[in-house]
CSV table of C-alpha atoms and ligand atoms in Angstrom, one decimal:
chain,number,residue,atom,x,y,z
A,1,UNK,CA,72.7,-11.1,-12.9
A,2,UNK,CA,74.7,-14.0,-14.4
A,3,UNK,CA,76.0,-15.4,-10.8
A,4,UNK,CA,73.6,-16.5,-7.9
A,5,UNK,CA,74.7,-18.4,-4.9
A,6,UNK,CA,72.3,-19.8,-2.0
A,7,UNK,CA,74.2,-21.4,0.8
A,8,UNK,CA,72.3,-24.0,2.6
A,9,UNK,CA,74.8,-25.0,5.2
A,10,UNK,CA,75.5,-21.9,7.7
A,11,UNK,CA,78.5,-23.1,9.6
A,12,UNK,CA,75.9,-23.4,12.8
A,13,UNK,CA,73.9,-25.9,10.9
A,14,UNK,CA,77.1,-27.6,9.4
A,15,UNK,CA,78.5,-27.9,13.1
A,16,UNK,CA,75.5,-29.0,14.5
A,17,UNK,CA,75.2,-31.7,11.5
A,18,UNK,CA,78.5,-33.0,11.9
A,19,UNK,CA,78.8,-33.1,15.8
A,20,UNK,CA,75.6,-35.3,15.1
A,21,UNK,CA,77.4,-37.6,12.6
A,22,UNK,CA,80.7,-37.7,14.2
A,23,UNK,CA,78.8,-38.5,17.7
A,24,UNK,CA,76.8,-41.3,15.9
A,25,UNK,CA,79.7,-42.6,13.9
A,26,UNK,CA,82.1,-42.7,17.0
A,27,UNK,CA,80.1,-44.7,19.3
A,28,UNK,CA,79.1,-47.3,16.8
A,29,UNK,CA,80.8,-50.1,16.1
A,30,UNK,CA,82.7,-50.5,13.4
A,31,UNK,CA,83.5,-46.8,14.3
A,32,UNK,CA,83.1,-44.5,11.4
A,33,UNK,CA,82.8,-41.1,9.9
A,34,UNK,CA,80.9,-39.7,7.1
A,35,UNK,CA,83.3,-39.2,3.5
A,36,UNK,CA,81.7,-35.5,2.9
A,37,UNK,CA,83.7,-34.7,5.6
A,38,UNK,CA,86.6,-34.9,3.5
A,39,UNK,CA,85.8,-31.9,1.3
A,40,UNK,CA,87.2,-29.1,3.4
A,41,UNK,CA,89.4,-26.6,1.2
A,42,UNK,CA,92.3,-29.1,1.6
A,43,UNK,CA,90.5,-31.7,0.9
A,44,UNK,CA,89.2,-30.5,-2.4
A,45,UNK,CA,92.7,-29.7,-3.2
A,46,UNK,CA,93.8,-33.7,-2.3
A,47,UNK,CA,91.3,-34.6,-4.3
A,48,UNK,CA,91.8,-33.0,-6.9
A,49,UNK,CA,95.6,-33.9,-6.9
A,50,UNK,CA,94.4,-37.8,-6.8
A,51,UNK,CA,92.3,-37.1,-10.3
A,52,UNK,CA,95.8,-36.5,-11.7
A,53,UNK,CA,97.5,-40.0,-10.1
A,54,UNK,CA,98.9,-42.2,-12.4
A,55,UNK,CA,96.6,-44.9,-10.3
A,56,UNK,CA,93.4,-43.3,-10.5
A,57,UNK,CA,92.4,-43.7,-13.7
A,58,UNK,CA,88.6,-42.8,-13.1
A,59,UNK,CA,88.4,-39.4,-13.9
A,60,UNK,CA,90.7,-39.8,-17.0
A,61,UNK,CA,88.6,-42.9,-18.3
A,62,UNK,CA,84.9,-40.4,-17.5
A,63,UNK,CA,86.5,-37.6,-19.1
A,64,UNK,CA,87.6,-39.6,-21.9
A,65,UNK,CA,84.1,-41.0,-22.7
A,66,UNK,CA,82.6,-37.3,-21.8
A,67,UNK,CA,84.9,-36.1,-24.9
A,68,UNK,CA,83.2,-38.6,-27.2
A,69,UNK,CA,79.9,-38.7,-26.0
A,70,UNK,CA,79.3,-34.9,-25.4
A,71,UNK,CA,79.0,-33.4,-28.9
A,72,UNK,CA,75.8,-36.0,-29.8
A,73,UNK,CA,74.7,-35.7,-26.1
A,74,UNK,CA,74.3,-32.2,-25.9
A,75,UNK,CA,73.2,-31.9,-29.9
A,76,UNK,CA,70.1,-34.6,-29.0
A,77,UNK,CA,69.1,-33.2,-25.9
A,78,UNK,CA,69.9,-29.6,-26.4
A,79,UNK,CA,69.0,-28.4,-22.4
A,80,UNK,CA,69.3,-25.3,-21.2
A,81,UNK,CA,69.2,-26.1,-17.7
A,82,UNK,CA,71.8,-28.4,-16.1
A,83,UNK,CA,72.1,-29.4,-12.5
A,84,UNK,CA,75.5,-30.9,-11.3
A,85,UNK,CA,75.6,-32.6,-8.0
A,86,UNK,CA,79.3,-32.6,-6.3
A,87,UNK,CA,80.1,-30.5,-8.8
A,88,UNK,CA,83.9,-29.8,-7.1
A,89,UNK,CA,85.9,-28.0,-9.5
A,90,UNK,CA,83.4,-28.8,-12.1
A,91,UNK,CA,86.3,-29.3,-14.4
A,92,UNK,CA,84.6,-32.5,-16.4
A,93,UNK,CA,81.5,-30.2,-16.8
A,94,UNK,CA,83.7,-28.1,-19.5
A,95,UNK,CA,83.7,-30.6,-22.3
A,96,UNK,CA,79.3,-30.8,-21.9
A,97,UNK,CA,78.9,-26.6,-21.8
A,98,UNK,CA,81.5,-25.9,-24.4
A,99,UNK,CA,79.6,-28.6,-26.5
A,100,UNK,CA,76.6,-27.0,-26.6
A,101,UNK,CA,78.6,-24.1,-29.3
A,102,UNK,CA,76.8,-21.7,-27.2
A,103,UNK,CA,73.4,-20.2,-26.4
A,104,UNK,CA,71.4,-19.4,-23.4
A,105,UNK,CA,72.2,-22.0,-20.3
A,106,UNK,CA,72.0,-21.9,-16.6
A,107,UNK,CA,74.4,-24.1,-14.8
A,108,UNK,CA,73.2,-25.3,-10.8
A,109,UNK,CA,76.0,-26.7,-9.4
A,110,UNK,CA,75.2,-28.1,-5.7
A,111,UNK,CA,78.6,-29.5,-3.2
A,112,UNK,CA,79.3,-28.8,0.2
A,113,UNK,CA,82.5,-27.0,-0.2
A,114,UNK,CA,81.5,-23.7,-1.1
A,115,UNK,CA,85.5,-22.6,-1.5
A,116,UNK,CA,85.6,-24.8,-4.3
A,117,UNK,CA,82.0,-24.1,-6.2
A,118,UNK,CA,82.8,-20.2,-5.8
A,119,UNK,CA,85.9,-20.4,-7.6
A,120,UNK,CA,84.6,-22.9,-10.3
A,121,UNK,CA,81.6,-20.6,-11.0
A,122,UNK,CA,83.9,-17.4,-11.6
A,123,UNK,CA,86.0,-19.7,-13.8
A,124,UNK,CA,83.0,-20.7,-16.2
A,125,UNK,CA,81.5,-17.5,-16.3
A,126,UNK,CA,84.4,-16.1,-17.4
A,127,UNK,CA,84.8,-18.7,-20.2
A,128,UNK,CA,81.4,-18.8,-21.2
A,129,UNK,CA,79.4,-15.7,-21.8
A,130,UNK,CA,76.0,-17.8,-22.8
A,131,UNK,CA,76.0,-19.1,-19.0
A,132,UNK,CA,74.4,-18.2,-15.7
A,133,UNK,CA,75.0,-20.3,-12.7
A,134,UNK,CA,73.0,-20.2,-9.5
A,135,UNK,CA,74.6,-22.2,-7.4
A,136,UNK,CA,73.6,-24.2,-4.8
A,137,UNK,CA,75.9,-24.8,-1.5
A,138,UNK,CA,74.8,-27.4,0.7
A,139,UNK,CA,74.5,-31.5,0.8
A,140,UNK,CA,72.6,-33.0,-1.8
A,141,UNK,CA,71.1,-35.6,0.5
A,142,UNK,CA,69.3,-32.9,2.0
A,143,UNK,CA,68.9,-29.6,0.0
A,144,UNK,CA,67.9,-31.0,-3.7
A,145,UNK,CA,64.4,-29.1,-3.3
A,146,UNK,CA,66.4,-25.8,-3.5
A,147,UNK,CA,67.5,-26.3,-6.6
A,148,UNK,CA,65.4,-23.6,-8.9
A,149,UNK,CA,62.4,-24.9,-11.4
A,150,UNK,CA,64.1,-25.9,-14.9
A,151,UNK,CA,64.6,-23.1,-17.1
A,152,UNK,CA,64.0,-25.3,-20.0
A,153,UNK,CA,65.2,-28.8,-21.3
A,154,UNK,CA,66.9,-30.2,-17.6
A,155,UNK,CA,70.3,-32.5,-17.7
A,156,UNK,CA,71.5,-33.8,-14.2
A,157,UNK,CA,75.1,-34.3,-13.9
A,158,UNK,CA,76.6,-36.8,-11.5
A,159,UNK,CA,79.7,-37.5,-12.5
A,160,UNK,CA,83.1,-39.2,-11.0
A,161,UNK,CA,81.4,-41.9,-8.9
A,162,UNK,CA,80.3,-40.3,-5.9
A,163,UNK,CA,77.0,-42.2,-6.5
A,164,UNK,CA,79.2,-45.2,-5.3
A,165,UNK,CA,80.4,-43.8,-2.0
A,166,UNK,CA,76.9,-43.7,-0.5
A,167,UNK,CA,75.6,-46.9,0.1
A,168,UNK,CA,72.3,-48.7,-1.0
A,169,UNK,CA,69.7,-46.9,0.8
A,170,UNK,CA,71.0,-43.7,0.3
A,171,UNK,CA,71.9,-44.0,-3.0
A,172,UNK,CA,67.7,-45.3,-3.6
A,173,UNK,CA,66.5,-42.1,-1.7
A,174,UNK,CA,69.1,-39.7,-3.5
A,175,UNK,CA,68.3,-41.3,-7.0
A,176,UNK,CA,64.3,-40.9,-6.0
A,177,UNK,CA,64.9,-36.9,-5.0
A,178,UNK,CA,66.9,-37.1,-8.8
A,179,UNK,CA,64.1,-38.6,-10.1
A,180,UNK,CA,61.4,-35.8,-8.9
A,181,UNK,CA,64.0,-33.0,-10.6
A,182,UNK,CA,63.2,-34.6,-13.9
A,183,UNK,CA,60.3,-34.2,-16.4
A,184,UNK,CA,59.6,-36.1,-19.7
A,185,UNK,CA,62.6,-35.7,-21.8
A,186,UNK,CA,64.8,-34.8,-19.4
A,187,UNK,CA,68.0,-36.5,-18.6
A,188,UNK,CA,70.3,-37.7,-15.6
A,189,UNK,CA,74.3,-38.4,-16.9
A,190,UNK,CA,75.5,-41.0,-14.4
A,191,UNK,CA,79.2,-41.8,-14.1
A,192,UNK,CA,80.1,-45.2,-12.1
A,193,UNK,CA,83.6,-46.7,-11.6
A,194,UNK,CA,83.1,-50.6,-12.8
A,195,UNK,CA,83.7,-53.8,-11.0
A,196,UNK,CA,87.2,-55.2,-12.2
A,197,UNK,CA,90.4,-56.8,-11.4
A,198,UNK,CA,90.7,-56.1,-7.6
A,199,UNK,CA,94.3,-55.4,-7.8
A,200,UNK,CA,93.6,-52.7,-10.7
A,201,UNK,CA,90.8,-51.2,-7.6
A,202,UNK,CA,93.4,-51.1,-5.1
A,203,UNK,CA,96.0,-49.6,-6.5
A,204,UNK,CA,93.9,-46.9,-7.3
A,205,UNK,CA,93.2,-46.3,-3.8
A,206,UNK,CA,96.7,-47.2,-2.4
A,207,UNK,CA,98.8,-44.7,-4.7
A,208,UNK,CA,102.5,-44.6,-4.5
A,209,UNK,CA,103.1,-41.2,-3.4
A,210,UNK,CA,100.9,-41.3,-0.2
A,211,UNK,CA,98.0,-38.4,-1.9
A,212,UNK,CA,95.0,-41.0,-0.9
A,213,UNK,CA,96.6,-41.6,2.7
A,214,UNK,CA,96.7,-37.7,3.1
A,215,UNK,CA,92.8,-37.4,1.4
A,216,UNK,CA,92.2,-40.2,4.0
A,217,UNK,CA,93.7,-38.5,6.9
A,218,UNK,CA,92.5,-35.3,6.0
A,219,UNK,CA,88.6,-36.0,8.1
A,220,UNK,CA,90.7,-36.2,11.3
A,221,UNK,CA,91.9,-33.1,10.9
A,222,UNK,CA,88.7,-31.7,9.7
A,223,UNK,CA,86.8,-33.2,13.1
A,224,UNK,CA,89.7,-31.7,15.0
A,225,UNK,CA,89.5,-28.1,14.0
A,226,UNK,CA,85.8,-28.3,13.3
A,227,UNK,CA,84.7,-30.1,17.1
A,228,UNK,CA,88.2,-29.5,18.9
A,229,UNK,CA,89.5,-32.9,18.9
A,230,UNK,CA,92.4,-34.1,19.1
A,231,UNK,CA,92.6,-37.2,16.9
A,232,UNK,CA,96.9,-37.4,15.9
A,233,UNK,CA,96.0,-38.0,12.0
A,234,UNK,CA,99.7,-38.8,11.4
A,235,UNK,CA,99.7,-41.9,13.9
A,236,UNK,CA,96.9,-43.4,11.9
A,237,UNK,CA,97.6,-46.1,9.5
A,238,UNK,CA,95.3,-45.7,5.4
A,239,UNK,CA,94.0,-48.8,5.0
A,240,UNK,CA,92.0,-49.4,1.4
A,241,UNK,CA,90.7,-52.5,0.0
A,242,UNK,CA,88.7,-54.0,-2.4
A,243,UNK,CA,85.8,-56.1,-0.5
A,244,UNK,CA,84.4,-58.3,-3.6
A,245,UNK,CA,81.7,-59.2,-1.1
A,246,UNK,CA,79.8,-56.2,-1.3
A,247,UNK,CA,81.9,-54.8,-4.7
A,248,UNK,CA,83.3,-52.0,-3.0
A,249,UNK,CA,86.5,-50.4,-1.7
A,250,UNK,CA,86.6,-49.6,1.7
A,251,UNK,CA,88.4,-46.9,3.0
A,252,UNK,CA,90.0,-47.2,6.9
A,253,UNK,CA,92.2,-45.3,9.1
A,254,UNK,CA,93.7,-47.5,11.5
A,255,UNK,CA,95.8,-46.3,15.0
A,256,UNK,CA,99.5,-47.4,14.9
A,257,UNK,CA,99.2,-48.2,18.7
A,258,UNK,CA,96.5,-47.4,21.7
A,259,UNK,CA,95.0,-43.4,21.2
A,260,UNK,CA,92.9,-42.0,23.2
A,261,UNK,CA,90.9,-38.7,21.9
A,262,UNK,CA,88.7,-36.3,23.4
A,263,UNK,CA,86.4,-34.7,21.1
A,264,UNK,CA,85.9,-31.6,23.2
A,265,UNK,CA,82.2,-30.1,21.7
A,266,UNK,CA,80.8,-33.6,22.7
A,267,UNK,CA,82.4,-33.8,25.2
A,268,UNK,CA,83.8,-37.5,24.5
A,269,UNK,CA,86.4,-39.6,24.9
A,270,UNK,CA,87.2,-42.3,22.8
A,271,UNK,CA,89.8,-45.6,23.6
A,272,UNK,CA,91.0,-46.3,20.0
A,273,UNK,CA,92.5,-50.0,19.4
A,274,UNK,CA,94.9,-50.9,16.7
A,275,UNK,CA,92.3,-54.2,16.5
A,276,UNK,CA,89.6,-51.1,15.2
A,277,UNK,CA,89.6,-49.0,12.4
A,278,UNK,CA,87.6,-46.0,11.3
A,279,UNK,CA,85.8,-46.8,8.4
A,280,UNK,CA,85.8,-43.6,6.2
A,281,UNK,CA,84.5,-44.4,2.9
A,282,UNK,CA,83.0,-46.8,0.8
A,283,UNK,CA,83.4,-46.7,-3.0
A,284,UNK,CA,80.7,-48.8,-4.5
A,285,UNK,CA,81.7,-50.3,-8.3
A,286,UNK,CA,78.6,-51.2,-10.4
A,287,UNK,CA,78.3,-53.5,-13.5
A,288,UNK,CA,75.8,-53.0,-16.0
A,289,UNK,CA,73.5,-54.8,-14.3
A,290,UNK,CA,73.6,-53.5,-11.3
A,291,UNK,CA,73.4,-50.0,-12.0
A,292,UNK,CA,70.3,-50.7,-14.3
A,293,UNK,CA,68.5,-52.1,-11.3
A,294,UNK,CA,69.4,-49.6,-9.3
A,295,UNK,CA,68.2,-46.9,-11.8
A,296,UNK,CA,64.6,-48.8,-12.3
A,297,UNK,CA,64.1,-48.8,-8.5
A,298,UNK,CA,63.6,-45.3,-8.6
A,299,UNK,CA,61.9,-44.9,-11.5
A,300,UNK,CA,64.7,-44.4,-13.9
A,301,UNK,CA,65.0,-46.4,-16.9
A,302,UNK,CA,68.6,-46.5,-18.6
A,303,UNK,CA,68.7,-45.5,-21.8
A,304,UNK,CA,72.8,-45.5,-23.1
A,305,UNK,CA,75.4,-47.2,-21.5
A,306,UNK,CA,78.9,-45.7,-22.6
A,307,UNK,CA,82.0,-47.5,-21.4
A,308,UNK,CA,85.8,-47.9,-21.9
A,309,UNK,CA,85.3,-51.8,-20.0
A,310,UNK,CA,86.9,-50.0,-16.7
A,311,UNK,CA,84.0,-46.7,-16.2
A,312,UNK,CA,80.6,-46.3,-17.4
A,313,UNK,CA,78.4,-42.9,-18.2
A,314,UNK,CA,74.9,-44.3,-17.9
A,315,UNK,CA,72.1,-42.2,-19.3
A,316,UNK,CA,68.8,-42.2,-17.9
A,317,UNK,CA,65.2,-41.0,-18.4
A,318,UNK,CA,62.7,-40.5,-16.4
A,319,UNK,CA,60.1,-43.6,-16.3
A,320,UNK,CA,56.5,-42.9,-16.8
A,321,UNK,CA,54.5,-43.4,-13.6
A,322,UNK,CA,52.3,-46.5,-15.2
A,323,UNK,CA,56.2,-47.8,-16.5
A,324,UNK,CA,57.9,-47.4,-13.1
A,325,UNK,CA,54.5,-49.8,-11.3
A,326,UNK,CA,54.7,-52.3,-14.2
A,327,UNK,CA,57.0,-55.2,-13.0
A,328,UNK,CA,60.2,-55.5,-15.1
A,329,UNK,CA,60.4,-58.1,-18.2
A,330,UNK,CA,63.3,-59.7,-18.1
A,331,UNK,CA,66.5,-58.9,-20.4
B,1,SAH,N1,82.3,-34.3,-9.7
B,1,SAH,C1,83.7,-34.0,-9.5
B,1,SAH,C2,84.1,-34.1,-8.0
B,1,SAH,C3,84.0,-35.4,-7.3
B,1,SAH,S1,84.7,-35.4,-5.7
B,1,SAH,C4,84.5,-35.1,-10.3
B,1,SAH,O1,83.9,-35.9,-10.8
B,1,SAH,O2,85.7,-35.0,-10.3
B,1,SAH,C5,83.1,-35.4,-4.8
B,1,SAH,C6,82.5,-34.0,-4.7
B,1,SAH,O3,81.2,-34.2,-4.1
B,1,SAH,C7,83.3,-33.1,-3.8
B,1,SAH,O4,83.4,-31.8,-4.5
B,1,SAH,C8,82.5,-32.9,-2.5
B,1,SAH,O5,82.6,-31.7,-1.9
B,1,SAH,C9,81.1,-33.3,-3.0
B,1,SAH,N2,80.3,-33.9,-2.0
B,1,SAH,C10,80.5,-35.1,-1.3
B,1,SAH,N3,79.5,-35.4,-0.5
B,1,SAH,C11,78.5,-34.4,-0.7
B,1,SAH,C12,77.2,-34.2,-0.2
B,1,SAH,N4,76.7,-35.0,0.7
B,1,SAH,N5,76.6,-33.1,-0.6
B,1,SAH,C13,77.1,-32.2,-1.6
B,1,SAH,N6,78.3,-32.4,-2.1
B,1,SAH,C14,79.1,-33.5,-1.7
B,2,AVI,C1,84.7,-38.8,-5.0
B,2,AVI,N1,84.8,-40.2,-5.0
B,2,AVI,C2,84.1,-40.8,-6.1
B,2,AVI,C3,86.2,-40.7,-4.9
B,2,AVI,C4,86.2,-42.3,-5.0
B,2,AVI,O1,86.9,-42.8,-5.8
B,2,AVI,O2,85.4,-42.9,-4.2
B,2,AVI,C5,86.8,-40.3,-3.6
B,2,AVI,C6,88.2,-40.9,-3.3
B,2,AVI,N2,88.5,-41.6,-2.3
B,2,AVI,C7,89.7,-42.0,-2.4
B,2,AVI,N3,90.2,-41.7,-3.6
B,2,AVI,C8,89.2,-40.9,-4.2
């Protein structure tokens, strides 16, 4: 059987998750919600369209250094087993399998949106004869220990900067769960949007034709059809900047004028002020040096660093245990 799918997030357990997280995010202050509740089918599709902006050079620039770097990539580490997390369409993951030139290899993509990972599967499977994929649908904060014991030689893929839109502690504990999928000799491909010239950031995040506004507004209408809300996305203002601060963009929807929304299965009510916005998303940017320490703190050490000066592919090993105790010498 060359096709394998566990889903890990029933839509009883997804509803109960998000009515948790939407609760929790509402009532804070500043409000927010979480960005994986962007990915419904739409979603994926807005996304997608954004990876094609003129603005939004990130994917072009990864998949530019993925061209160059695959061929020696794939010819050093020769694996047989590679793990994708937020896989999506898994359309960068094309230029690593085809540049293997064949042979024997199972492909585990894990992502929430199992729309999209059942139709990426079908289209590699029918491209590539060599592959089996046994897919894993569910979030990979929580369901990593599902993924299946390495067939051989493992490669874990996370590409397109998600990395950067969880923040610090999350990012340590996903990077440590990373860390535990990975033996001696294995690899983890890392893909992280630089800092750089803020207006360069913003405009990549406040694109001409409105696609990031619609991505943005997107969670509202996934909270109201998910929780019966009834959040008015369209009378919400996108909001994205670059907070140097903290080297991030920050995503926000702000309300044109006074809303009030009831979120019916929690039976809430929220007063929503112009003065407040709901923070949606943050998008981290790394330097070198940053995205080395953050790698060492979980026992990662980096071993390439490929960049065009505006995205980086980092590529890290696994640190012996006696490496990852010894303190650090300094570079
Ligand atoms: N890797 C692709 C897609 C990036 S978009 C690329 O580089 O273009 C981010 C992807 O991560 C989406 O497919 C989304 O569904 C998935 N995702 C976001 N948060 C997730 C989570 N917590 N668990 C699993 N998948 C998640
Ligand atoms: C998926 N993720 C890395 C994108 C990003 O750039 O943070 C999501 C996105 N948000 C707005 N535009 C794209």
């Amino acid at each position: 059987m060359r096709y394998r799918v566990e889903v890990h997030v029933d839509a009883h357990t997804r509803l109960k998750a998000m009515a948790e997280d939407v609760l929790r995010g509402l009532s804070e202050r500043p409000r927010s919600l979480p960005p994986k509740y962007f990915y419904d089918a739409v979603g994926s599709r807005l996304f997608d369209e954004i990876t094609r902006l003129p603005e939004y050079y990130l994917t072009r620039a990864e998949d530019a250094l993925l061209d160059t770097l695959a061929p020696a990539l794939m010819h050093t580490l020769g694996p047989r087993d590679v793990v994708e997390l937020g896989s999506g369409f898994s359309l960068k993951t094309r230029r690593l399998l085809d540049a293997r030139g064949g042979g024997p290899l199972r492909y585990t993509p894990v992502d929430v949106d199992e729309t999209t990972v059942a139709a990426s599967a079908e289209r590699l499977l029918a491209q590539d004869p060599g592959l089996e994929v046994h897919a894993v649908v569910g979030d990979f904060e929580r369901h990593l220990v599902h993924v299946p014991a390495p067939s051989g030689r493992r490669l874990v893929l996370f590409l397109g900067s998600t990395i950067g839109n969880l923040d610090a502690p999350a990012r340590q504990a996903l990077l440590g769960q990373v860390r535990g999928l990975l033996r001696r000799g294995d690899r983890l491909l890392l893909g992280v949007d630089l800092v750089k010239d803020p207006s360069v950031l913003e405009a990549a995040y406040n694109d001409a034709a409105g696609v990031t506004a619609q991505f943005n507004r997107n969670i509202l209408h996934v909270v109201n059809r998910s929780l019966g809300a009834d959040f008015r996305p369209e009378a919400f203002r996108h909001h994205a900047w670059y907070n140097a601060a903290e080297s991030r963009i920050e995503m926000h929807l702000v309300p044109e004028a006074p809303q009030t929304v009831r979120v019916r299965s929690l039976d809430l009510t929220v007063r929503l002020e112009p003065t407040e916005s709901i923070w949606t998303e943050s998008s981290y940017k790394f330097t070198r040096a940053s995205a080395r320490a953050m790698l060492e703190a979980t026992g990662l050490r980096l071993d390439a660093w490929h960049t065009d000066g505006r995205f980086a592919l980092a590529v890290a090993a696994p640190m012996s245990r006696a490496a990852a105790r010894a303190p650090r010498a300094i570079a």
